[in-house]
Amino acid sequence: MPSIALVQFVCLCVLTSLVTCDSDVTKETLSSLQQQVQTLQAACQRQNDEHQEFKDCIKRLTVENHKQNERIEDLEAENKLLKDYLQSDGSQQRRVSEEGAGIGFSASLSTPKALGEHQIIVFDTVVTNDGDSYDPHQGHFTAPVTGLYAFSVTVMCDGSESNLHAAIMRDGQMIGKAYANGSSYDNGSKLVVVQLEAGQMVWVEHFSDPSGYKIHGYGHSAFSGFLIMAY
Ligand SMILES: *[C@@H]1O[C@H](CO)[C@@H](O)[C@H](O)[C@H]1NC(C)=O
Ligand SMILES: *[C@@H]1O[C@H](CO)[C@@H](O)[C@H](O)[C@H]1NC(C)=O
């Protein structure tokens, strides 16, 4: 871009060289040159203005770009947090479902049994034993994980005129009772929802003396339990 000073300098040189020439021609030429100089000056001014506008524009764009970069960094950080959260949440869910998958059992009594005091009732016929946590030889369920569990027991008297009292026990502590009137093949039942630590045991025991009370078998008396939710 030619600077105004340069243009003026060139014009001055031309004018100086014309000073000695014919006065009419010189006047005309001078006025034409003056016009050209003015035009050039105006053009120069416009270019200077435009140049300034470009500079301002670039400054604004640089600021804008800087802001955008900061926003991108923020979004990237946020994205990383969300990804981490989703991954940990996913693994948490996997962990619970792996440990808690299919923990549940149902077992019934095969034949009528005479029961002594505090005798554990061993429900020996397994219908379901997902997770293998119920022992059909000892009659206890052992919690494989800490969590919330449900247990149900039904006992039926064998008609020997003896009432039957059964208790659901958690590590020796009674958490539910079922009673059946012995005179009429009565059934007693109970459902309990209970928290268990991993390793705690639940079973059903007869808790009435004198001993000798009988419980009916052939699938009428049964014990079931399952994990509702692992903690
Ligand atoms: C057991 O049943 C018999 C006959 O139905 C009844 O007379 C008796 O009162 C009942 N006993 C109890 C404790 O409910
Ligand atoms: C107890 O339940 C059995 C079914 O398991 C049923 O046959 C019996 O009649 C019931 N006893 C009474 C008194 O309702």
Tab-separated table of C-alpha atoms and ligand atoms in Angstrom:
chain	number	residue	atom	x	y	z
A	1	MET	CA	0.000	0.000	0.000
A	2	PRO	CA	1.575	3.354	-1.019
A	3	SER	CA	1.873	5.714	1.935
A	4	ILE	CA	0.420	9.213	1.742
A	5	ALA	CA	3.863	10.750	2.349
A	6	LEU	CA	5.306	8.868	-0.616
A	7	VAL	CA	2.531	10.024	-2.915
A	8	GLN	CA	2.987	13.641	-1.757
A	9	PHE	CA	6.714	13.407	-2.288
A	10	VAL	CA	6.270	12.122	-5.859
A	11	CYS	CA	3.786	14.888	-6.630
A	12	LEU	CA	6.076	17.533	-5.205
A	13	CYS	CA	8.906	16.373	-7.450
A	14	VAL	CA	6.629	16.492	-10.496
A	15	LEU	CA	5.410	19.985	-9.565
A	16	THR	CA	8.900	21.305	-9.023
A	17	SER	CA	9.986	20.071	-12.451
A	18	LEU	CA	6.959	21.820	-13.996
A	19	VAL	CA	7.469	25.216	-12.364
A	20	THR	CA	9.566	26.584	-15.275
A	21	CYS	CA	7.172	25.448	-18.034
A	22	ASP	CA	4.418	27.272	-19.842
A	23	SER	CA	2.063	28.793	-17.234
A	24	ASP	CA	-1.330	27.656	-18.746
A	25	VAL	CA	-0.243	24.111	-19.255
A	26	THR	CA	1.361	24.183	-15.822
A	27	LYS	CA	-1.856	25.394	-14.166
A	28	GLU	CA	-3.931	22.706	-15.832
A	29	THR	CA	-1.457	20.008	-15.060
A	30	LEU	CA	-1.155	21.254	-11.522
A	31	SER	CA	-4.874	21.173	-10.872
A	32	SER	CA	-5.148	17.706	-12.440
A	33	LEU	CA	-2.273	16.526	-10.300
A	34	GLN	CA	-3.867	18.039	-7.202
A	35	GLN	CA	-7.034	16.065	-7.946
A	36	GLN	CA	-5.072	12.888	-8.408
A	37	VAL	CA	-3.256	13.491	-5.151
A	38	GLN	CA	-6.577	13.992	-3.378
A	39	THR	CA	-7.970	10.819	-4.927
A	40	LEU	CA	-4.880	8.914	-3.894
A	41	GLN	CA	-5.056	10.363	-0.405
A	42	ALA	CA	-8.667	9.303	-0.104
A	43	ALA	CA	-7.804	5.830	-1.376
A	44	CYS	CA	-4.933	5.623	1.072
A	45	GLN	CA	-7.191	6.680	3.923
A	46	ARG	CA	-9.741	4.026	2.966
A	47	GLN	CA	-7.049	1.389	2.883
A	48	ASN	CA	-5.730	2.535	6.237
A	49	ASP	CA	-9.232	2.305	7.674
A	50	GLU	CA	-9.724	-1.142	6.193
A	51	HIS	CA	-6.354	-2.220	7.515
A	52	GLN	CA	-7.356	-1.080	11.002
A	53	GLU	CA	-10.663	-2.924	10.680
A	54	PHE	CA	-8.818	-6.120	9.736
A	55	LYS	CA	-6.533	-5.732	12.738
A	56	ASP	CA	-9.501	-5.254	15.060
A	57	CYS	CA	-11.254	-8.195	13.480
A	58	ILE	CA	-8.213	-10.460	13.959
A	59	LYS	CA	-7.945	-9.311	17.584
A	60	ARG	CA	-11.607	-10.171	18.186
A	61	LEU	CA	-11.199	-13.562	16.475
A	62	THR	CA	-8.115	-14.319	18.575
A	63	VAL	CA	-10.031	-13.579	21.771
A	64	GLU	CA	-12.963	-15.649	20.527
A	65	ASN	CA	-10.673	-18.534	19.608
A	66	HIS	CA	-9.080	-18.441	23.045
A	67	LYS	CA	-12.524	-18.623	24.667
A	68	GLN	CA	-13.514	-21.531	22.433
A	69	ASN	CA	-10.343	-23.399	23.354
A	70	GLU	CA	-11.125	-22.939	27.040
A	71	ARG	CA	-14.668	-24.203	26.480
A	72	ILE	CA	-13.316	-27.267	24.641
A	73	GLU	CA	-10.981	-27.988	27.557
A	74	ASP	CA	-13.903	-27.722	30.001
A	75	LEU	CA	-16.010	-30.048	27.878
A	76	GLU	CA	-13.181	-32.550	27.583
A	77	ALA	CA	-12.763	-32.578	31.367
A	78	GLU	CA	-16.501	-33.031	31.838
A	79	ASN	CA	-16.557	-35.788	29.248
A	80	LYS	CA	-13.768	-37.614	31.065
A	81	LEU	CA	-15.647	-37.377	34.387
A	82	LEU	CA	-18.789	-38.791	32.777
A	83	LYS	CA	-16.846	-41.611	31.143
A	84	ASP	CA	-15.183	-42.519	34.463
A	85	TYR	CA	-18.552	-42.411	36.209
A	86	LEU	CA	-20.205	-44.619	33.611
A	87	GLN	CA	-17.355	-47.111	33.702
A	88	SER	CA	-17.347	-47.360	37.517
A	89	ASP	CA	-21.137	-47.552	37.615
A	90	GLY	CA	-21.103	-50.286	35.009
A	91	SER	CA	-18.509	-52.330	36.889
A	92	GLN	CA	-20.452	-51.834	40.146
A	93	GLN	CA	-23.571	-53.233	38.497
A	94	ARG	CA	-21.625	-56.095	36.989
A	95	ARG	CA	-20.125	-56.898	40.404
A	96	VAL	CA	-23.533	-57.052	42.103
A	97	SER	CA	-25.136	-59.072	39.350
A	98	GLU	CA	-22.229	-61.534	39.233
A	99	GLU	CA	-22.252	-62.068	42.998
A	100	GLY	CA	-26.015	-61.899	43.390
A	101	ALA	CA	-26.956	-63.800	40.260
A	102	GLY	CA	-29.328	-66.679	40.922
A	103	ILE	CA	-29.055	-66.980	44.696
A	104	GLY	CA	-32.141	-68.804	45.815
A	105	PHE	CA	-33.366	-72.199	46.944
A	106	SER	CA	-36.482	-74.220	47.622
A	107	ALA	CA	-36.521	-77.535	49.442
A	108	SER	CA	-39.211	-79.739	50.958
A	109	LEU	CA	-39.409	-82.624	53.383
A	110	SER	CA	-39.531	-86.063	51.798
A	111	THR	CA	-41.086	-88.074	54.652
A	112	PRO	CA	-42.738	-87.307	58.030
A	113	LYS	CA	-40.220	-86.825	60.844
A	114	ALA	CA	-40.381	-87.062	64.604
A	115	LEU	CA	-38.703	-83.970	66.014
A	116	GLY	CA	-36.680	-83.525	69.176
A	117	GLU	CA	-36.385	-80.257	71.043
A	118	HIS	CA	-34.425	-77.652	69.071
A	119	GLN	CA	-33.877	-80.153	66.319
A	120	ILE	CA	-33.029	-78.598	62.977
A	121	ILE	CA	-35.607	-79.549	60.369
A	122	VAL	CA	-33.645	-80.741	57.357
A	123	PHE	CA	-35.654	-80.124	54.201
A	124	ASP	CA	-33.958	-82.794	52.151
A	125	THR	CA	-35.639	-82.636	48.745
A	126	VAL	CA	-34.121	-79.829	46.717
A	127	VAL	CA	-36.336	-78.165	44.122
A	128	THR	CA	-33.979	-75.279	43.387
A	129	ASN	CA	-30.542	-74.465	44.741
A	130	ASP	CA	-29.076	-71.696	42.578
A	131	GLY	CA	-25.751	-70.569	43.988
A	132	ASP	CA	-25.504	-73.823	46.031
A	133	SER	CA	-25.966	-71.934	49.302
A	134	TYR	CA	-28.510	-74.301	50.842
A	135	ASP	CA	-27.180	-77.510	52.393
A	136	PRO	CA	-29.866	-80.243	52.079
A	137	HIS	CA	-27.912	-82.514	54.479
A	138	GLN	CA	-27.594	-80.042	57.359
A	139	GLY	CA	-30.644	-77.898	56.551
A	140	HIS	CA	-28.913	-74.508	56.548
A	141	PHE	CA	-28.580	-71.728	54.086
A	142	THR	CA	-25.309	-69.759	54.191
A	143	ALA	CA	-25.377	-66.217	52.816
A	144	PRO	CA	-22.781	-65.958	50.014
A	145	VAL	CA	-22.955	-62.127	50.035
A	146	THR	CA	-24.064	-59.434	52.430
A	147	GLY	CA	-27.527	-58.288	51.488
A	148	LEU	CA	-31.266	-58.345	51.944
A	149	TYR	CA	-32.864	-61.806	51.856
A	150	ALA	CA	-36.321	-63.336	52.053
A	151	PHE	CA	-37.137	-66.714	53.668
A	152	SER	CA	-40.364	-68.625	53.798
A	153	VAL	CA	-41.291	-71.734	55.762
A	154	THR	CA	-44.402	-73.887	55.770
A	155	VAL	CA	-44.839	-76.753	58.219
A	156	MET	CA	-47.725	-79.196	58.194
A	157	CYS	CA	-48.639	-81.403	61.139
A	158	ASP	CA	-48.873	-85.106	60.465
A	159	GLY	CA	-52.174	-85.483	62.329
A	160	SER	CA	-50.652	-87.004	65.465
A	161	GLU	CA	-52.579	-84.580	67.695
A	162	SER	CA	-49.408	-82.730	68.550
A	163	ASN	CA	-49.080	-79.032	67.843
A	164	LEU	CA	-46.051	-78.026	65.892
A	165	HIS	CA	-43.865	-74.984	66.523
A	166	ALA	CA	-41.143	-74.160	64.056
A	167	ALA	CA	-38.762	-71.204	64.129
A	168	ILE	CA	-36.674	-69.563	61.432
A	169	MET	CA	-33.243	-68.978	62.956
A	170	ARG	CA	-30.412	-66.643	61.953
A	171	ASP	CA	-27.155	-67.760	63.561
A	172	GLY	CA	-29.069	-69.072	66.599
A	173	GLN	CA	-31.435	-66.088	66.902
A	174	MET	CA	-35.144	-66.576	66.184
A	175	ILE	CA	-36.365	-64.315	63.336
A	176	GLY	CA	-39.755	-65.919	62.607
A	177	LYS	CA	-42.212	-68.503	63.972
A	178	ALA	CA	-44.719	-70.850	62.379
A	179	TYR	CA	-47.367	-72.744	64.302
A	180	ALA	CA	-49.623	-75.612	63.210
A	181	ASN	CA	-52.410	-77.218	65.231
A	182	GLY	CA	-51.689	-80.934	65.352
A	183	SER	CA	-55.295	-82.083	65.538
A	184	SER	CA	-56.212	-81.325	61.938
A	185	TYR	CA	-53.243	-81.648	59.567
A	186	ASP	CA	-52.870	-77.927	60.045
A	187	ASN	CA	-50.295	-75.787	58.225
A	188	GLY	CA	-48.272	-73.014	59.722
A	189	SER	CA	-46.215	-70.579	57.664
A	190	LYS	CA	-44.067	-67.472	57.849
A	191	LEU	CA	-42.237	-65.172	55.466
A	192	VAL	CA	-39.374	-63.045	56.777
A	193	VAL	CA	-37.252	-60.406	55.064
A	194	VAL	CA	-33.902	-60.067	56.740
A	195	GLN	CA	-30.425	-58.593	56.354
A	196	LEU	CA	-27.564	-61.055	56.372
A	197	GLU	CA	-23.822	-60.582	56.504
A	198	ALA	CA	-21.914	-62.828	54.125
A	199	GLY	CA	-21.375	-66.140	55.940
A	200	GLN	CA	-24.376	-65.874	58.281
A	201	MET	CA	-26.625	-68.936	58.395
A	202	VAL	CA	-30.379	-69.373	58.351
A	203	TRP	CA	-32.253	-72.599	59.160
A	204	VAL	CA	-35.559	-73.867	60.566
A	205	GLU	CA	-35.744	-75.635	63.907
A	206	HIS	CA	-38.399	-77.262	66.029
A	207	PHE	CA	-38.615	-75.461	69.364
A	208	SER	CA	-41.290	-77.039	71.505
A	209	ASP	CA	-40.954	-79.626	74.232
A	210	PRO	CA	-41.765	-82.334	74.970
A	211	SER	CA	-40.107	-83.893	71.972
A	212	GLY	CA	-41.705	-86.392	69.680
A	213	TYR	CA	-43.841	-84.000	67.624
A	214	LYS	CA	-44.084	-84.967	64.028
A	215	ILE	CA	-43.941	-82.925	60.897
A	216	HIS	CA	-45.607	-84.030	57.692
A	217	GLY	CA	-43.548	-84.765	54.619
A	218	TYR	CA	-44.285	-85.628	50.983
A	219	GLY	CA	-43.690	-82.058	49.883
A	220	HIS	CA	-46.201	-80.460	52.301
A	221	SER	CA	-43.540	-78.889	54.513
A	222	ALA	CA	-41.058	-76.661	52.763
A	223	PHE	CA	-38.367	-74.032	53.210
A	224	SER	CA	-37.350	-71.403	50.613
A	225	GLY	CA	-35.122	-68.376	50.502
A	226	PHE	CA	-33.518	-65.938	48.078
A	227	LEU	CA	-31.388	-62.874	47.829
A	228	ILE	CA	-33.421	-59.736	47.193
A	229	MET	CA	-30.437	-57.379	46.857
A	230	ALA	CA	-26.732	-57.502	47.590
A	231	TYR	CA	-25.332	-54.476	49.483
B	1	LIG	C1	-56.480	-77.090	67.477
B	1	LIG	O1	-57.588	-77.582	66.700
B	1	LIG	C2	-58.610	-78.127	67.490
B	1	LIG	C3	-59.635	-78.754	66.543
B	1	LIG	O2	-59.877	-77.991	65.423
B	1	LIG	C4	-59.190	-77.048	68.383
B	1	LIG	O3	-60.190	-77.584	69.216
B	1	LIG	C5	-58.067	-76.441	69.242
B	1	LIG	O4	-58.557	-75.368	70.013
B	1	LIG	C6	-56.928	-75.979	68.401
B	1	LIG	N1	-55.816	-75.564	69.236
B	1	LIG	C7	-55.252	-74.361	69.127
B	1	LIG	C8	-54.157	-74.082	70.092
B	1	LIG	O5	-55.601	-73.534	68.285
B	2	LIG	C1	-52.343	-77.890	54.704
B	2	LIG	O1	-51.816	-77.859	53.394
B	2	LIG	C2	-51.987	-79.058	52.660
B	2	LIG	C3	-51.324	-78.834	51.333
B	2	LIG	O2	-49.960	-78.745	51.475
B	2	LIG	C4	-53.432	-79.400	52.527
B	2	LIG	O3	-53.562	-80.634	51.871
B	2	LIG	C5	-54.074	-79.428	53.898
B	2	LIG	O4	-55.446	-79.631	53.778
B	2	LIG	C6	-53.820	-78.174	54.635
B	2	LIG	N1	-54.374	-78.308	55.989
B	2	LIG	C7	-55.387	-77.569	56.394
B	2	LIG	C8	-55.862	-77.807	57.782
B	2	LIG	O5	-55.940	-76.742	55.672
